[in-house]
């Protein structure tokens, strides 16, 4: 009886989940993506062990990234960057009920730039209201929204490669780091101004968030 009640709730919520996930994916630059929650019911008549603490069903997330592509299991069709964005969409939708404390996003910037990257940065900042979110990125539009900005660099010493991770404590350090991501081999004054403007713009979102959550 409890499994039947759970099943009814699952089917009812699945449609809403699919609609909200697709809406988030559109905002994240995956305009043609189709997301579907497939609920597979197990027969108690055929398997006495079909009923578990999770009910009598298996749930699978299906995805189609490109038009004409059939829906397939999420783990089989998504690249690293796509998977990060899908997880970001899922976590954004489920943030009020998700008990996971730490989220790590790598390659979330794969295949995006410009305005979409800024949207990703804002969503990561919002996600940080309820979770510890760690993000590895090469895009200044995303890095600018970090509450704590770490610079990862490599150096050679005695024919060995060392990786350094340094917290950028001052605004000037952050501007320099953003300018390095924005510019080429030579960082111009215009690049520095753009980096500073980008950081100030992201700070407004952060300050607004602090006021709202307080």
Short mmCIF file of C-alpha atoms in Angstrom, two decimals:
data_model
loop_
_atom_site.label_atom_id
_atom_site.label_comp_id
_atom_site.label_asym_id
_atom_site.label_seq_id
_atom_site.Cartn_x
_atom_site.Cartn_y
_atom_site.Cartn_z
CA UNK A 1 0.00 0.00 0.00
CA UNK A 2 2.82 2.41 0.88
CA UNK A 3 4.62 1.49 -2.36
CA UNK A 4 1.49 2.30 -4.35
CA UNK A 5 1.19 5.70 -2.65
CA UNK A 6 4.87 6.39 -3.37
CA UNK A 7 4.37 5.38 -7.00
CA UNK A 8 1.47 7.81 -7.44
CA UNK A 9 3.53 10.65 -5.98
CA UNK A 10 6.52 9.77 -8.18
CA UNK A 11 4.50 9.85 -11.39
CA UNK A 12 2.88 13.12 -10.39
CA UNK A 13 6.18 14.81 -9.48
CA UNK A 14 8.13 13.42 -12.44
CA UNK A 15 6.27 15.56 -14.99
CA UNK A 16 6.93 18.71 -12.99
CA UNK A 17 10.58 17.75 -12.53
CA UNK A 18 11.06 17.16 -16.27
CA UNK A 19 9.50 20.52 -17.13
CA UNK A 20 11.64 22.43 -14.60
CA UNK A 21 14.86 20.64 -15.60
CA UNK A 22 14.27 21.41 -19.30
CA UNK A 23 13.64 25.06 -18.43
CA UNK A 24 16.95 25.19 -16.52
CA UNK A 25 18.81 23.49 -19.38
CA UNK A 26 17.46 26.10 -21.80
CA UNK A 27 18.93 28.83 -19.59
CA UNK A 28 22.25 26.97 -19.51
CA UNK A 29 22.61 26.95 -23.28
CA UNK A 30 21.27 23.44 -23.98
CA UNK A 31 18.37 24.72 -26.09
CA UNK A 32 17.55 21.44 -27.85
CA UNK A 33 17.89 19.14 -24.85
CA UNK A 34 15.01 16.88 -23.82
CA UNK A 35 14.98 15.45 -20.30
CA UNK A 36 12.67 12.68 -19.13
CA UNK A 37 12.26 10.75 -15.89
CA UNK A 38 11.49 7.11 -16.63
CA UNK A 39 9.83 5.12 -13.85
CA UNK A 40 10.12 1.35 -14.27
CA UNK A 41 7.67 -0.65 -12.16
CA UNK A 42 8.73 -4.04 -10.84
CA UNK A 43 6.23 -6.86 -10.46
CA UNK A 44 5.70 -8.30 -7.00
CA UNK A 45 4.16 -11.35 -8.63
CA UNK A 46 7.40 -12.11 -10.45
CA UNK A 47 9.87 -11.07 -7.76
CA UNK A 48 9.16 -11.20 -4.05
CA UNK A 49 12.16 -8.91 -3.47
CA UNK A 50 10.81 -6.20 -5.78
CA UNK A 51 9.55 -4.16 -2.83
CA UNK A 52 12.39 -2.30 -1.07
CA UNK A 53 12.72 0.80 1.08
CA UNK A 54 12.54 2.75 -2.21
CA UNK A 55 9.27 1.18 -3.30
CA UNK A 56 8.62 -1.17 -6.22
CA UNK A 57 10.20 0.94 -8.95
CA UNK A 58 13.47 1.94 -10.50
CA UNK A 59 13.95 5.53 -11.63
CA UNK A 60 16.16 6.46 -14.58
CA UNK A 61 16.94 9.88 -16.04
CA UNK A 62 16.96 10.03 -19.84
CA UNK A 63 18.41 12.74 -22.05
CA UNK A 64 18.52 13.77 -25.68
CA UNK A 65 20.97 16.59 -26.41
CA UNK A 66 20.49 17.02 -30.16
CA UNK A 67 17.35 17.01 -32.35
CA UNK A 68 16.60 13.57 -33.76
CA UNK A 69 18.66 11.85 -31.09
CA UNK A 70 16.74 9.23 -29.14
CA UNK A 71 16.38 9.47 -25.41
CA UNK A 72 19.15 7.51 -23.70
CA UNK A 73 20.39 7.04 -20.16
CA UNK A 74 21.96 10.22 -18.82
CA UNK A 75 25.32 8.55 -18.14
CA UNK A 76 25.61 7.31 -21.73
CA UNK A 77 24.91 10.48 -23.70
CA UNK A 78 26.33 13.35 -21.68
CA UNK A 79 29.87 14.67 -22.01
CA UNK A 80 31.73 16.00 -18.97
CA UNK A 81 30.62 19.59 -19.50
CA UNK A 82 27.06 18.62 -20.34
CA UNK A 83 26.87 16.38 -17.29
CA UNK A 84 28.03 19.24 -15.05
CA UNK A 85 25.37 21.53 -16.47
CA UNK A 86 22.71 18.85 -16.09
CA UNK A 87 23.75 18.33 -12.47
CA UNK A 88 23.65 22.10 -11.98
CA UNK A 89 20.11 22.13 -13.36
CA UNK A 90 19.09 19.22 -11.14
CA UNK A 91 20.59 20.76 -8.03
CA UNK A 92 19.02 24.13 -8.81
CA UNK A 93 15.57 22.52 -9.04
CA UNK A 94 16.04 20.20 -6.04
CA UNK A 95 18.01 22.57 -3.80
CA UNK A 96 15.25 22.90 -1.19
CA UNK A 97 15.11 19.15 -0.54
CA UNK A 98 18.66 18.00 -1.33
CA UNK A 99 20.66 16.93 1.74
CA UNK A 100 24.05 16.79 -0.04
CA UNK A 101 26.34 19.35 1.59
CA UNK A 102 29.23 19.61 -0.88
CA UNK A 103 28.90 19.90 -4.68
CA UNK A 104 31.87 19.84 -7.06
CA UNK A 105 31.54 21.11 -10.63
CA UNK A 106 34.34 20.46 -13.11
CA UNK A 107 34.14 21.43 -16.80
CA UNK A 108 30.83 23.20 -16.15
CA UNK A 109 32.10 25.83 -18.61
CA UNK A 110 32.64 23.33 -21.44
CA UNK A 111 31.03 24.56 -24.65
CA UNK A 112 29.64 27.81 -23.23
CA UNK A 113 30.72 31.44 -23.18
CA UNK A 114 29.44 34.99 -22.83
CA UNK A 115 25.94 35.44 -21.45
CA UNK A 116 25.37 31.73 -20.75
CA UNK A 117 28.57 31.64 -18.67
CA UNK A 118 27.30 34.56 -16.60
CA UNK A 119 24.02 32.73 -16.00
CA UNK A 120 25.99 29.67 -14.83
CA UNK A 121 27.97 31.89 -12.45
CA UNK A 122 24.79 33.33 -10.97
CA UNK A 123 23.24 29.89 -10.55
CA UNK A 124 26.36 28.59 -8.79
CA UNK A 125 26.25 31.60 -6.47
CA UNK A 126 22.60 30.90 -5.67
CA UNK A 127 23.36 27.23 -5.14
CA UNK A 128 25.91 28.32 -2.54
CA UNK A 129 23.07 29.52 -0.33
CA UNK A 130 22.33 25.93 0.67
CA UNK A 131 25.46 23.97 -0.26
CA UNK A 132 29.23 24.24 -0.31
CA UNK A 133 29.80 24.54 -4.06
CA UNK A 134 33.28 24.08 -5.52
CA UNK A 135 33.80 24.93 -9.18
CA UNK A 136 36.84 24.57 -11.45
CA UNK A 137 36.58 26.99 -14.36
CA UNK A 138 38.56 28.79 -17.05
CA UNK A 139 35.89 31.40 -17.70
CA UNK A 140 36.12 34.82 -16.02
CA UNK A 141 32.32 35.20 -16.21
CA UNK A 142 32.02 32.27 -13.78
CA UNK A 143 35.11 32.93 -11.65
CA UNK A 144 33.92 36.48 -10.95
CA UNK A 145 30.98 35.12 -8.93
CA UNK A 146 33.15 33.14 -6.52
CA UNK A 147 32.84 34.05 -2.85
CA UNK A 148 36.35 32.65 -2.39
CA UNK A 149 38.59 32.72 -5.45
CA UNK A 150 41.56 30.35 -5.64
CA UNK A 151 44.16 30.54 -8.40
CA UNK A 152 45.60 27.22 -9.57
CA UNK A 153 48.98 27.45 -11.30
CA UNK A 154 51.85 25.18 -12.32
CA UNK A 155 55.59 25.73 -12.22
CA UNK A 156 58.67 23.76 -13.12
CA UNK A 157 61.48 23.27 -10.63
CA UNK A 158 64.39 20.84 -10.96
CA UNK A 159 62.66 19.14 -13.91
CA UNK A 160 59.55 18.50 -11.83
CA UNK A 161 56.10 20.03 -12.12
CA UNK A 162 54.45 21.52 -9.05
CA UNK A 163 50.87 22.70 -8.69
CA UNK A 164 50.13 25.70 -6.50
CA UNK A 165 46.73 26.74 -5.15
CA UNK A 166 46.56 30.24 -3.70
CA UNK A 167 43.61 32.11 -2.20
CA UNK A 168 43.24 35.55 -3.76
CA UNK A 169 42.67 37.80 -0.76
CA UNK A 170 42.52 41.26 -2.33
CA UNK A 171 40.39 42.79 -5.05
CA UNK A 172 43.45 43.65 -7.12
CA UNK A 173 44.57 40.01 -7.06
CA UNK A 174 41.17 38.91 -8.29
CA UNK A 175 41.10 41.55 -11.02
CA UNK A 176 44.53 40.40 -12.22
CA UNK A 177 43.38 36.77 -12.27
CA UNK A 178 40.22 37.64 -14.22
CA UNK A 179 42.24 39.75 -16.65
CA UNK A 180 44.56 36.78 -17.29
CA UNK A 181 41.51 34.71 -18.23
CA UNK A 182 40.13 37.50 -20.41
CA UNK A 183 43.30 38.60 -22.19
CA UNK A 184 46.00 37.15 -24.37
CA UNK A 185 49.75 37.25 -23.93
CA UNK A 186 49.64 40.95 -23.14
CA UNK A 187 47.18 42.35 -20.62
CA UNK A 188 46.07 45.82 -21.68
CA UNK A 189 44.53 48.59 -19.63
CA UNK A 190 41.18 47.93 -21.32
CA UNK A 191 41.37 44.29 -20.26
CA UNK A 192 42.03 45.31 -16.64
CA UNK A 193 39.07 47.71 -16.73
CA UNK A 194 36.80 44.98 -18.10
CA UNK A 195 37.97 42.55 -15.41
CA UNK A 196 37.31 45.15 -12.70
CA UNK A 197 33.87 45.92 -14.11
CA UNK A 198 33.06 42.19 -14.24
CA UNK A 199 34.06 41.74 -10.58
CA UNK A 200 32.06 44.76 -9.42
CA UNK A 201 29.01 43.55 -11.31
CA UNK A 202 29.21 40.10 -9.70
CA UNK A 203 29.66 41.68 -6.26
CA UNK A 204 26.26 43.33 -6.61
CA UNK A 205 24.69 39.90 -6.98
CA UNK A 206 26.63 38.64 -3.96
CA UNK A 207 25.73 41.67 -1.80
CA UNK A 208 22.06 41.33 -2.79
CA UNK A 209 22.14 37.67 -1.85
CA UNK A 210 23.59 38.44 1.59
CA UNK A 211 20.91 41.05 2.26
CA UNK A 212 18.14 38.70 1.14
CA UNK A 213 19.37 35.71 3.17
CA UNK A 214 19.99 37.86 6.26
#
